[in-house]
Amino acid sequence: MQYIVTFFWSFLLISMLNYVVSSVLNVDFNFMNGVIISLVFSVLVFIIAAVIPNESTPDAEAEHH
């Protein structure tokens, strides 16, 4: 489910950004560019989430106790 929701939000936000930027620059809106960039962005988010450790450091655990 997290994959679907992440792709949905990245698709929504990237498409909105794509539309606004194409309007400001007065160029044609290309829907497929938004889809491709959304897929790339979603994959990058999952890679970054996999690389960042979930464990807290011993110092952080000592502060919470």
PDB file of N, CA and C in Angstrom, residues 10 16 24 45 50 64:
ATOM      1  N   SER A  10       3.368  11.393  -5.463  1.00  0.00           N
ATOM      2  CA  SER A  10       4.417  11.920  -6.339  1.00  0.00           C
ATOM      3  C   SER A  10       3.843  12.256  -7.709  1.00  0.00           C
ATOM      4  N   MET A  16       1.268  18.494 -11.096  1.00  0.00           N
ATOM      5  CA  MET A  16       0.908  19.881 -10.811  1.00  0.00           C
ATOM      6  C   MET A  16       2.094  20.804 -11.085  1.00  0.00           C
ATOM      7  N   VAL A  24       3.975  28.737 -17.071  1.00  0.00           N
ATOM      8  CA  VAL A  24       4.818  29.913 -16.856  1.00  0.00           C
ATOM      9  C   VAL A  24       5.788  30.096 -18.020  1.00  0.00           C
ATOM     10  N   VAL A  45      12.707   7.810  -3.784  1.00  0.00           N
ATOM     11  CA  VAL A  45      12.216   7.875  -2.402  1.00  0.00           C
ATOM     12  C   VAL A  45      12.353   6.517  -1.722  1.00  0.00           C
ATOM     13  N   ALA A  50      15.275   2.982   2.047  1.00  0.00           N
ATOM     14  CA  ALA A  50      15.949   1.719   2.336  1.00  0.00           C
ATOM     15  C   ALA A  50      17.361   1.940   2.864  1.00  0.00           C
ATOM     16  N   HIS A  64      15.811   9.526  25.853  1.00  0.00           N
ATOM     17  CA  HIS A  64      14.377   9.274  25.976  1.00  0.00           C
ATOM     18  C   HIS A  64      14.019   8.481  27.224  1.00  0.00           C
TER      19      HIS A  64
END
